[in-house]
Amino acid sequence: DADVTQTPRNRITKTGKRIMLECSQTKGHDRMYWYRQDPGLGLRLIYYSFDVKDINKGEISDGYSVSRQAQAKFSLSLESAIPNQTALYFCATSDPGTGLIGEQFFGPGTRLTVL
Amino acid sequence: AQSVTQLDSQVPVFEEAPVELRCNYSSSVSVYLFWYVQYPNQGLQLLLKYLSGSTLVKGINGFEAEFNKSQTSFHLRKPSVHISDTAEYFCAVTDIIQGAQKLVFGQGTRLTINP
């Protein structure tokens, strides 16, 4: 079983719709991240959470919100989707306490298309 | 803040040829450096990392990278590529943003192996 899972894997939605992307992990890591990937731009950080009570904005948080329901679950919401939010979205986890400095573990991604 | 530049957006090579994917980062202060690989329709996985010590780092699948502090570079190399190496490769560096250590990614290099 995958350590970091994302649902859905693909989603097509319309402008103005609310959509939620979900991430679950079985790695027991406290830190979780949401990134978006756009061609030629690499991965950009949307939000991150270092524990259930700690949520922080990343470099491109406008238009997004998150919820950390438990250590294992971190959801990303688009309150009113717009076409330029069409992208590949990745969830990741990390646990620097184990000595894995900076290393992050990624889910398989969610491909979101906003029409 | 740190930034990462991957100098080539696409690199086509023939099978069994050597390859070098170039990566430069912006700061010479103490950093941790990573290469991640993204195979088609998959999430990112760690290829190798430099934390300290030997400047030549060996990773999975025969890849290696050399940390060059004076040139602020961390180029990825493989002496003989295989069709299965076709993927997108991301260089990343740790940075302290808002008091927390996070990864900053380059734009990605798409490696295409031709038979």
Coordinates of N, CA and C in Angstrom, one line a residue:
Chain A
D1 N 0.8 -1.2 0.0 CA 0.0 0.0 0.0 C 0.9 1.3 0.0
A2 N 0.4 2.3 -0.7 CA 1.2 3.5 -0.8 C 1.2 4.2 0.5
D3 N 2.3 4.9 0.9 CA 2.4 5.6 2.1 C 1.7 6.9 2.1
V4 N 1.6 7.5 0.9 CA 0.9 8.8 0.8 C -0.1 8.7 -0.3
T5 N -1.3 8.8 0.0 CA -2.4 8.7 -1.1 C -3.1 10.0 -1.3
Q6 N -3.6 10.2 -2.5 CA -4.3 11.4 -2.8 C -5.6 11.0 -3.6
T7 N -6.7 11.6 -3.2 CA -7.9 11.4 -3.9 C -8.6 12.7 -4.2
P8 N -9.2 12.9 -5.4 CA -9.2 12.0 -6.5 C -7.8 12.0 -7.3
R9 N -7.6 11.1 -8.2 CA -6.4 11.2 -9.0 C -6.6 12.1 -10.2
N10 N -7.8 12.2 -10.6 CA -8.1 13.2 -11.7 C -9.5 13.8 -11.4
R11 N -9.6 15.1 -11.8 CA -10.8 15.8 -11.6 C -11.0 16.9 -12.6
I12 N -12.2 16.9 -13.2 CA -12.5 18.0 -14.1 C -13.7 18.7 -13.5
T13 N -13.6 20.0 -13.4 CA -14.6 20.8 -12.8 C -14.8 22.1 -13.5
K14 N -15.8 22.9 -13.2 CA -16.1 24.1 -13.9 C -15.8 25.3 -13.0
T15 N -15.6 26.4 -13.7 CA -15.3 27.7 -13.0 C -16.3 28.0 -12.0
G16 N -15.9 28.4 -10.8 CA -16.8 28.8 -9.7 C -17.2 27.6 -8.8
K17 N -16.9 26.4 -9.1 CA -17.2 25.3 -8.3 C -16.2 25.2 -7.1
R18 N -16.7 24.6 -6.0 CA -15.8 24.3 -4.9 C -15.4 22.9 -5.0
I19 N -14.1 22.7 -4.7 CA -13.5 21.4 -4.9 C -12.5 21.1 -3.7
M20 N -12.5 19.9 -3.3 CA -11.6 19.5 -2.2 C -10.7 18.3 -2.7
L21 N -9.4 18.5 -2.5 CA -8.5 17.4 -2.8 C -8.0 16.9 -1.4
E22 N -7.9 15.6 -1.3 CA -7.6 15.0 0.0 C -6.3 14.2 -0.1
C23 N -5.6 14.2 1.0 CA -4.3 13.5 1.2 C -4.3 12.8 2.5
S24 N -3.9 11.5 2.4 CA -3.8 10.7 3.6 C -2.4 10.1 3.6
Q25 N -1.8 9.9 4.8 CA -0.5 9.3 4.9 C -0.5 8.3 6.1
T26 N 0.3 7.2 5.8 CA 0.5 6.2 6.9 C 1.9 6.2 7.4
K27 N 2.7 7.2 7.1 CA 4.1 7.2 7.5 C 4.3 7.7 8.9
G28 N 3.2 8.3 9.5 CA 3.3 8.8 10.9 C 4.1 10.1 11.0
H29 N 4.2 10.8 9.8 CA 4.9 12.1 9.8 C 4.0 13.2 10.3
D30 N 4.6 14.2 11.0 CA 3.9 15.3 11.5 C 3.7 16.4 10.4
R31 N 4.7 16.5 9.5 CA 4.7 17.6 8.6 C 4.1 17.2 7.2
M32 N 3.2 18.0 6.7 CA 2.5 17.7 5.5 C 2.5 19.0 4.6
Y33 N 2.5 18.8 3.3 CA 2.6 19.9 2.4 C 1.7 19.7 1.2
W34 N 1.3 20.9 0.6 CA 0.6 20.8 -0.7 C 1.4 21.7 -1.7
Y35 N 1.6 21.1 -2.8 CA 2.3 21.8 -3.9 C 1.4 21.8 -5.2
R36 N 1.7 22.7 -6.1 CA 1.1 22.6 -7.4 C 2.3 22.6 -8.4
Q37 N 2.1 21.8 -9.4 CA 3.2 21.7 -10.5 C 2.6 22.2 -11.8
D38 N 3.3 23.1 -12.4 CA 2.9 23.6 -13.7 C 4.1 23.5 -14.6
P39 N 3.9 23.2 -15.9 CA 5.0 23.0 -16.8 C 5.9 24.2 -16.8
G40 N 7.2 23.9 -16.7 CA 8.2 25.0 -16.7 C 8.4 25.8 -15.5
L41 N 7.5 25.5 -14.5 CA 7.6 26.2 -13.2 C 8.0 25.3 -12.0
G42 N 8.2 24.1 -12.2 CA 8.5 23.2 -11.1 C 7.4 23.1 -10.1
L43 N 7.7 22.8 -8.9 CA 6.7 22.7 -7.8 C 6.7 23.9 -7.0
R44 N 5.6 24.4 -6.7 CA 5.4 25.6 -5.8 C 4.6 25.3 -4.6
L45 N 5.0 25.8 -3.5 CA 4.4 25.4 -2.2 C 3.1 26.3 -2.0
I46 N 2.0 25.6 -1.7 CA 0.7 26.3 -1.5 C 0.5 26.5 0.0
Y47 N 0.5 25.4 0.8 CA 0.3 25.4 2.2 C 1.2 24.3 2.8
Y48 N 1.5 24.5 4.1 CA 2.2 23.5 4.8 C 1.7 23.4 6.3
S49 N 1.9 22.3 6.9 CA 1.4 22.1 8.2 C 2.5 21.3 9.0
F50 N 3.0 21.8 10.1 CA 4.0 21.1 10.8 C 3.4 20.2 12.0
D51 N 2.2 20.5 12.3 CA 1.4 19.5 13.1 C -0.1 19.9 13.0
V52 N -0.9 19.2 13.7 CA -2.4 19.4 13.5 C -2.8 20.9 13.8
K53 N -2.1 21.5 14.7 CA -2.5 22.9 15.1 C -1.7 24.0 14.4
D54 N -0.9 23.6 13.5 CA 0.0 24.5 12.9 C -0.1 24.5 11.4
I55 N -0.7 25.5 10.8 CA -0.9 25.6 9.3 C -0.4 26.9 8.9
N56 N 0.3 26.9 7.8 CA 1.0 28.1 7.3 C 0.8 28.2 5.8
K57 N 0.8 29.5 5.3 CA 0.7 29.7 3.9 C 2.1 29.5 3.2
G58 N 2.1 29.0 2.0 CA 3.3 28.9 1.2 C 3.3 30.1 0.3
E59 N 4.1 29.9 -0.8 CA 4.3 31.1 -1.7 C 3.1 31.4 -2.6
I60 N 2.2 30.5 -2.8 CA 1.0 30.8 -3.7 C -0.3 30.3 -3.1
S61 N -0.6 30.8 -1.9 CA -1.8 30.4 -1.2 C -3.1 31.0 -1.6
D62 N -3.0 32.1 -2.3 CA -4.3 32.8 -2.7 C -5.2 31.9 -3.5
G63 N -6.5 31.9 -3.1 CA -7.4 31.1 -3.8 C -7.6 29.7 -3.3
Y64 N -6.7 29.3 -2.3 CA -6.7 28.0 -1.7 C -6.9 28.1 -0.2
S65 N -7.4 27.0 0.4 CA -7.5 26.9 1.9 C -7.2 25.4 2.2
V66 N -6.8 25.2 3.4 CA -6.5 23.8 3.8 C -7.1 23.5 5.2
S67 N -7.2 22.2 5.4 CA -7.7 21.7 6.7 C -6.8 20.5 7.1
R68 N -6.3 20.5 8.3 CA -5.6 19.4 8.8 C -6.5 18.6 9.9
Q69 N -7.2 17.6 9.4 CA -8.2 17.0 10.2 C -7.6 16.0 11.3
A70 N -6.4 15.6 11.0 CA -5.7 14.6 11.9 C -4.2 14.6 11.4
Q71 N -3.4 13.9 12.2 CA -2.0 13.9 11.8 C -1.9 13.3 10.4
A72 N -2.8 12.3 10.1 CA -2.6 11.6 8.8 C -3.4 12.3 7.7
K73 N -4.1 13.3 7.9 CA -5.0 13.8 6.8 C -4.8 15.3 6.6
F74 N -4.7 15.7 5.4 CA -4.5 17.2 5.1 C -5.2 17.4 3.8
S75 N -6.2 18.3 3.8 CA -7.0 18.5 2.6 C -6.8 19.9 2.1
L76 N -6.9 20.0 0.8 CA -6.7 21.3 0.1 C -8.1 21.6 -0.6
S77 N -8.5 22.8 -0.4 CA -9.8 23.3 -1.0 C -9.6 24.5 -1.9
L78 N -10.3 24.4 -3.0 CA -10.5 25.6 -3.9 C -11.9 26.0 -3.7
E79 N -12.1 27.2 -3.1 CA -13.4 27.6 -2.8 C -14.2 28.0 -4.0
S80 N -13.6 28.6 -5.0 CA -14.3 28.9 -6.2 C -13.2 28.8 -7.3
A81 N -13.2 27.6 -7.9 CA -12.2 27.3 -8.9 C -12.1 28.2 -10.1
I82 N -10.9 28.5 -10.6 CA -10.8 29.3 -11.8 C -9.8 28.5 -12.7
P83 N -9.9 28.8 -14.0 CA -9.1 28.0 -15.0 C -7.6 28.0 -14.7
N84 N -7.0 29.1 -14.2 CA -5.6 29.1 -14.0 C -5.2 28.3 -12.7
Q85 N -6.1 27.6 -12.1 CA -5.8 26.7 -11.1 C -5.7 25.2 -11.7
T86 N -5.8 25.1 -13.0 CA -5.6 23.9 -13.6 C -4.1 23.5 -13.5
A87 N -3.9 22.4 -12.9 CA -2.5 22.0 -12.6 C -2.5 20.6 -12.0
L88 N -1.3 20.1 -11.8 CA -1.0 18.8 -11.1 C -0.7 19.2 -9.6
Y89 N -1.5 18.6 -8.7 CA -1.3 18.9 -7.3 C -0.7 17.7 -6.5
F90 N 0.3 18.0 -5.7 CA 1.0 17.0 -5.0 C 0.9 17.3 -3.5
C91 N 0.7 16.2 -2.7 CA 0.8 16.2 -1.3 C 2.1 15.6 -0.9
A92 N 2.7 16.0 0.1 CA 4.0 15.5 0.6 C 4.1 15.5 2.1
T93 N 4.9 14.6 2.6 CA 5.1 14.5 4.1 C 6.6 14.5 4.4
S94 N 6.9 14.9 5.6 CA 8.3 14.8 6.0 C 8.4 14.6 7.5
D95 N 9.6 14.2 8.0 CA 9.8 14.0 9.4 C 11.3 14.2 9.7
P96 N 11.7 15.5 9.9 CA 13.1 15.7 10.1 C 13.6 15.1 11.4
G97 N 12.7 14.8 12.3 CA 13.2 14.2 13.6 C 13.8 12.9 13.4
T98 N 13.6 12.2 12.3 CA 14.3 10.9 12.0 C 15.6 11.1 11.3
G99 N 16.0 12.3 11.2 CA 17.3 12.6 10.5 C 17.2 12.8 9.0
L100 N 16.0 12.6 8.5 CA 15.8 12.8 7.0 C 15.6 14.3 6.7
I101 N 16.7 15.0 6.9 CA 16.6 16.4 6.8 C 16.2 16.8 5.4
G102 N 15.1 17.6 5.4 CA 14.6 18.1 4.1 C 13.9 17.1 3.2
E103 N 14.1 15.8 3.4 CA 13.5 14.8 2.5 C 12.0 14.8 2.6
Q104 N 11.4 14.8 1.5 CA 9.9 14.7 1.5 C 9.4 13.5 0.7
F105 N 8.3 13.0 1.1 CA 7.7 11.8 0.5 C 6.4 12.3 -0.2
F106 N 6.3 12.0 -1.5 CA 5.2 12.5 -2.3 C 4.1 11.5 -2.6
G107 N 2.9 12.0 -2.7 CA 1.8 11.2 -3.2 C 1.9 11.2 -4.7
P108 N 0.9 10.4 -5.3 CA 1.0 10.3 -6.8 C 0.4 11.4 -7.5
G109 N -0.2 12.4 -6.9 CA -0.7 13.6 -7.5 C -2.1 13.5 -7.9
T110 N -2.7 14.7 -8.0 CA -4.1 14.9 -8.5 C -4.1 15.8 -9.7
R111 N -4.5 15.4 -10.8 CA -4.6 16.3 -12.0 C -5.9 16.9 -12.0
L112 N -5.9 18.3 -11.8 CA -7.1 19.1 -11.8 C -7.3 19.9 -13.0
T113 N -8.4 19.8 -13.6 CA -8.7 20.7 -14.8 C -9.9 21.5 -14.5
V114 N -9.8 22.8 -14.6 CA -10.9 23.8 -14.4 C -11.3 24.4 -15.7
L115 N -12.5 24.1 -16.1 CA -13.0 24.6 -17.4 C -13.7 25.9 -17.3
Chain B
A1 N 16.3 34.7 0.1 CA 15.7 33.4 -0.1 C 16.4 32.7 -1.2
Q2 N 16.4 31.4 -1.0 CA 17.1 30.5 -2.0 C 16.3 30.4 -3.3
S3 N 17.0 30.3 -4.4 CA 16.3 29.9 -5.7 C 17.2 28.9 -6.3
V4 N 16.5 28.1 -7.2 CA 17.2 27.0 -7.9 C 16.9 27.2 -9.4
T5 N 18.0 27.0 -10.2 CA 17.9 27.1 -11.6 C 18.4 25.9 -12.3
Q6 N 17.5 25.2 -13.0 CA 17.9 24.1 -13.8 C 18.1 24.6 -15.2
L7 N 19.3 24.5 -15.7 CA 19.7 25.2 -16.9 C 19.1 24.7 -18.2
D8 N 18.6 23.5 -18.2 CA 18.0 22.9 -19.4 C 16.6 22.4 -19.1
S9 N 15.7 22.8 -19.9 CA 14.3 22.4 -19.7 C 14.1 21.0 -20.3
Q10 N 14.8 20.7 -21.3 CA 14.7 19.4 -22.0 C 16.1 18.9 -22.4
V11 N 16.4 17.6 -22.2 CA 17.6 17.0 -22.6 C 17.3 15.7 -23.3
P12 N 17.6 15.6 -24.6 CA 17.4 14.4 -25.3 C 18.8 13.7 -25.5
V13 N 18.9 12.4 -25.2 CA 20.1 11.7 -25.4 C 19.8 10.3 -25.9
F14 N 20.8 9.7 -26.5 CA 20.6 8.3 -27.0 C 20.9 7.4 -25.8
E15 N 20.3 6.2 -26.0 CA 20.5 5.2 -25.0 C 22.0 4.8 -24.9
E16 N 22.4 4.5 -23.7 CA 23.8 4.2 -23.3 C 24.8 5.4 -23.4
A17 N 24.3 6.5 -23.8 CA 25.2 7.7 -23.7 C 25.2 8.3 -22.3
P18 N 26.2 9.1 -22.0 CA 26.3 9.7 -20.7 C 25.4 11.0 -20.7
V19 N 25.0 11.4 -19.5 CA 24.1 12.6 -19.4 C 24.5 13.4 -18.2
E20 N 24.3 14.7 -18.3 CA 24.5 15.6 -17.2 C 23.3 16.6 -17.2
L21 N 22.7 16.6 -16.0 CA 21.6 17.6 -15.8 C 22.1 18.7 -14.9
R22 N 22.0 19.9 -15.3 CA 22.6 21.0 -14.5 C 21.7 21.7 -13.6
C23 N 22.3 22.0 -12.4 CA 21.5 22.7 -11.4 C 22.4 23.7 -10.7
N24 N 21.9 24.9 -10.5 CA 22.6 25.9 -9.8 C 21.6 26.5 -8.7
Y25 N 22.2 26.8 -7.6 CA 21.3 27.4 -6.5 C 21.9 28.8 -6.2
S26 N 21.2 29.6 -5.5 CA 21.5 31.0 -5.4 C 22.4 31.3 -4.2
S27 N 22.6 30.5 -3.2 CA 23.3 31.0 -2.0 C 24.4 30.0 -1.7
S28 N 25.5 30.6 -1.2 CA 26.6 29.7 -0.8 C 26.6 29.4 0.7
V29 N 25.6 29.8 1.4 CA 25.5 29.4 2.8 C 25.2 27.9 2.9
S30 N 25.3 27.4 4.1 CA 25.1 26.0 4.3 C 23.7 25.5 3.8
V31 N 23.7 24.6 2.9 CA 22.5 24.1 2.3 C 22.4 22.6 2.3
Y32 N 21.2 22.1 2.1 CA 21.0 20.7 1.8 C 20.4 20.6 0.4
L33 N 20.9 19.7 -0.4 CA 20.6 19.7 -1.8 C 20.0 18.3 -2.2
F34 N 19.1 18.3 -3.1 CA 18.4 17.1 -3.5 C 18.1 17.0 -5.0
W35 N 18.1 15.8 -5.5 CA 17.5 15.5 -6.8 C 16.3 14.6 -6.6
Y36 N 15.2 15.0 -7.2 CA 14.0 14.1 -7.2 C 13.8 13.7 -8.7
V37 N 13.2 12.5 -8.9 CA 12.8 12.1 -10.2 C 11.3 11.8 -10.2
Q38 N 10.7 12.2 -11.3 CA 9.2 12.0 -11.5 C 9.1 11.2 -12.8
Y39 N 8.7 9.9 -12.7 CA 8.4 9.1 -13.8 C 7.0 9.4 -14.3
P40 N 6.7 9.1 -15.6 CA 5.4 9.5 -16.1 C 4.3 9.0 -15.3
N41 N 3.4 10.0 -15.0 CA 2.1 9.7 -14.2 C 2.4 9.2 -12.8
Q42 N 3.5 9.6 -12.2 CA 3.8 9.3 -10.9 C 4.2 10.5 -10.1
G43 N 4.3 10.3 -8.8 CA 4.8 11.4 -7.9 C 6.3 11.5 -7.9
L44 N 6.8 12.3 -7.1 CA 8.3 12.5 -7.1 C 8.9 11.5 -6.1
Q45 N 10.0 11.0 -6.4 CA 10.8 10.2 -5.5 C 12.2 10.6 -5.4
L46 N 12.8 10.5 -4.3 CA 14.2 11.0 -4.0 C 15.2 10.1 -4.8
L47 N 16.0 10.8 -5.5 CA 17.1 10.2 -6.3 C 18.4 10.1 -5.5
L48 N 18.7 11.3 -4.9 CA 19.9 11.4 -4.0 C 19.9 12.7 -3.3
K49 N 20.7 12.8 -2.3 CA 20.8 14.0 -1.5 C 22.2 14.3 -1.0
Y50 N 22.5 15.6 -0.8 CA 23.7 16.0 -0.2 C 23.4 16.8 1.1
L51 N 23.9 16.2 2.2 CA 23.7 16.9 3.5 C 25.0 17.5 4.0
S52 N 26.0 16.7 3.9 CA 27.4 17.1 4.3 C 28.4 16.0 3.9
G53 N 29.6 16.3 4.2 CA 30.6 15.2 3.9 C 31.1 15.3 2.5
S54 N 31.3 14.1 1.9 CA 31.8 13.9 0.5 C 31.0 14.7 -0.5
T55 N 31.7 15.4 -1.3 CA 30.9 16.2 -2.3 C 30.4 15.4 -3.4
L56 N 30.8 14.2 -3.6 CA 30.2 13.3 -4.6 C 29.2 12.4 -4.0
V57 N 28.0 12.5 -4.4 CA 26.9 11.7 -3.8 C 26.4 10.7 -4.8
K58 N 26.2 9.5 -4.3 CA 25.7 8.5 -5.2 C 24.2 8.2 -4.8
G59 N 23.4 8.0 -5.9 CA 22.0 7.8 -5.6 C 21.5 6.5 -6.2
I60 N 20.2 6.4 -6.4 CA 19.7 5.1 -7.0 C 19.8 5.1 -8.5
N61 N 19.7 3.9 -9.1 CA 19.7 3.8 -10.5 C 20.9 4.3 -11.2
G62 N 22.1 4.3 -10.5 CA 23.3 4.6 -11.1 C 23.6 6.1 -11.3
F63 N 22.8 7.0 -10.7 CA 23.0 8.4 -10.8 C 23.9 8.9 -9.7
E64 N 24.6 9.9 -10.0 CA 25.4 10.6 -9.0 C 25.4 12.1 -9.2
A65 N 25.8 12.8 -8.2 CA 25.8 14.3 -8.3 C 27.0 14.8 -7.5
E66 N 27.5 15.9 -7.9 CA 28.6 16.6 -7.3 C 28.3 17.9 -6.8
F67 N 28.5 18.1 -5.5 CA 28.3 19.4 -4.8 C 29.5 20.3 -5.0
N68 N 29.3 21.4 -5.6 CA 30.4 22.4 -5.8 C 30.0 23.7 -5.2
K69 N 30.6 23.9 -4.0 CA 30.2 25.1 -3.2 C 30.7 26.4 -3.9
S70 N 31.8 26.4 -4.5 CA 32.3 27.6 -5.1 C 31.5 28.1 -6.3
Q71 N 31.0 27.1 -7.0 CA 30.2 27.4 -8.2 C 28.7 27.3 -7.9
T72 N 28.3 27.0 -6.6 CA 26.9 26.9 -6.2 C 26.2 26.0 -7.2
S73 N 26.8 24.8 -7.4 CA 26.1 23.9 -8.4 C 26.0 22.5 -7.8
F74 N 25.1 21.7 -8.3 CA 24.8 20.4 -7.9 C 24.3 19.6 -9.1
H75 N 25.2 19.4 -10.0 CA 24.9 18.7 -11.3 C 24.7 17.2 -11.1
L76 N 23.7 16.7 -11.8 CA 23.4 15.3 -11.8 C 24.0 14.6 -13.0
R77 N 24.6 13.4 -12.8 CA 25.2 12.7 -13.9 C 24.9 11.2 -13.9
K78 N 25.0 10.6 -15.1 CA 24.9 9.2 -15.2 C 25.8 8.8 -16.4
P79 N 26.6 7.8 -16.3 CA 27.6 7.5 -17.3 C 27.0 6.8 -18.5
S80 N 25.8 6.1 -18.3 CA 25.2 5.4 -19.4 C 23.7 5.3 -19.1
V81 N 22.9 6.0 -19.9 CA 21.5 6.0 -19.6 C 20.7 4.9 -20.3
H82 N 19.6 4.6 -19.7 CA 18.7 3.5 -20.2 C 17.3 4.2 -20.5
I83 N 16.6 3.5 -21.4 CA 15.3 4.0 -21.8 C 14.4 4.2 -20.5
S84 N 14.6 3.4 -19.5 CA 13.8 3.6 -18.3 C 14.1 4.8 -17.5
D85 N 15.2 5.5 -17.9 CA 15.5 6.8 -17.2 C 14.7 8.0 -17.7
T86 N 13.9 7.7 -18.7 CA 13.1 8.8 -19.3 C 12.1 9.3 -18.1
A87 N 12.2 10.6 -17.8 CA 11.5 11.1 -16.7 C 11.8 12.6 -16.6
E88 N 11.1 13.2 -15.6 CA 11.4 14.6 -15.3 C 12.2 14.7 -14.0
Y89 N 13.3 15.5 -14.0 CA 14.2 15.5 -12.9 C 14.1 16.9 -12.2
F90 N 14.0 16.9 -10.9 CA 13.9 18.2 -10.2 C 15.0 18.3 -9.2
C91 N 15.7 19.4 -9.3 CA 16.7 19.8 -8.3 C 16.0 20.6 -7.2
A92 N 16.4 20.4 -5.9 CA 15.8 21.2 -4.8 C 16.8 21.5 -3.8
V93 N 16.6 22.6 -3.1 CA 17.4 23.0 -2.0 C 16.6 23.4 -0.8
T94 N 17.1 23.2 0.4 CA 16.4 23.6 1.6 C 16.6 25.1 1.7
D95 N 15.6 25.8 2.3 CA 15.6 27.2 2.6 C 14.9 27.4 3.9
I96 N 15.3 28.5 4.6 CA 14.5 28.8 5.8 C 13.5 29.9 5.4
I97 N 12.3 29.6 5.4 CA 11.2 30.6 5.0 C 10.2 30.6 6.2
Q98 N 10.0 31.9 6.7 CA 9.1 32.1 7.8 C 9.5 31.2 9.0
G99 N 10.8 31.1 9.2 CA 11.4 30.4 10.3 C 11.4 28.9 10.2
A100 N 10.9 28.4 9.1 CA 10.8 27.0 9.0 C 11.6 26.5 7.8
Q101 N 12.2 25.3 7.9 CA 13.0 24.7 6.8 C 12.0 24.1 5.7
K102 N 12.2 24.6 4.5 CA 11.3 24.0 3.4 C 12.2 23.8 2.2
L103 N 11.6 23.0 1.2 CA 12.3 22.8 0.0 C 11.9 23.8 -1.1
V104 N 12.9 24.2 -1.8 CA 12.6 25.1 -3.0 C 13.0 24.3 -4.2
F105 N 12.1 24.2 -5.2 CA 12.4 23.3 -6.4 C 12.8 24.2 -7.6
G106 N 13.6 23.5 -8.4 CA 13.9 24.1 -9.7 C 12.7 23.8 -10.7
Q107 N 12.9 24.3 -11.9 CA 11.8 24.2 -12.9 C 11.6 22.8 -13.5
G108 N 12.6 22.0 -13.3 CA 12.5 20.6 -13.9 C 13.3 20.5 -15.2
T109 N 13.8 19.3 -15.4 CA 14.5 19.0 -16.7 C 13.9 17.7 -17.2
R110 N 13.3 17.7 -18.4 CA 12.7 16.5 -18.9 C 13.8 15.8 -19.7
L111 N 14.1 14.6 -19.2 CA 15.1 13.8 -19.9 C 14.4 12.7 -20.8
T112 N 14.8 12.8 -22.0 CA 14.2 11.8 -23.0 C 15.3 11.0 -23.6
I113 N 15.1 9.7 -23.5 CA 16.2 8.7 -24.0 C 15.7 8.1 -25.3
N114 N 16.4 8.3 -26.3 CA 16.1 7.8 -27.6 C 16.9 6.5 -27.9
P115 N 16.2 5.5 -28.5 CA 16.9 4.2 -28.8 C 17.9 4.4 -29.9

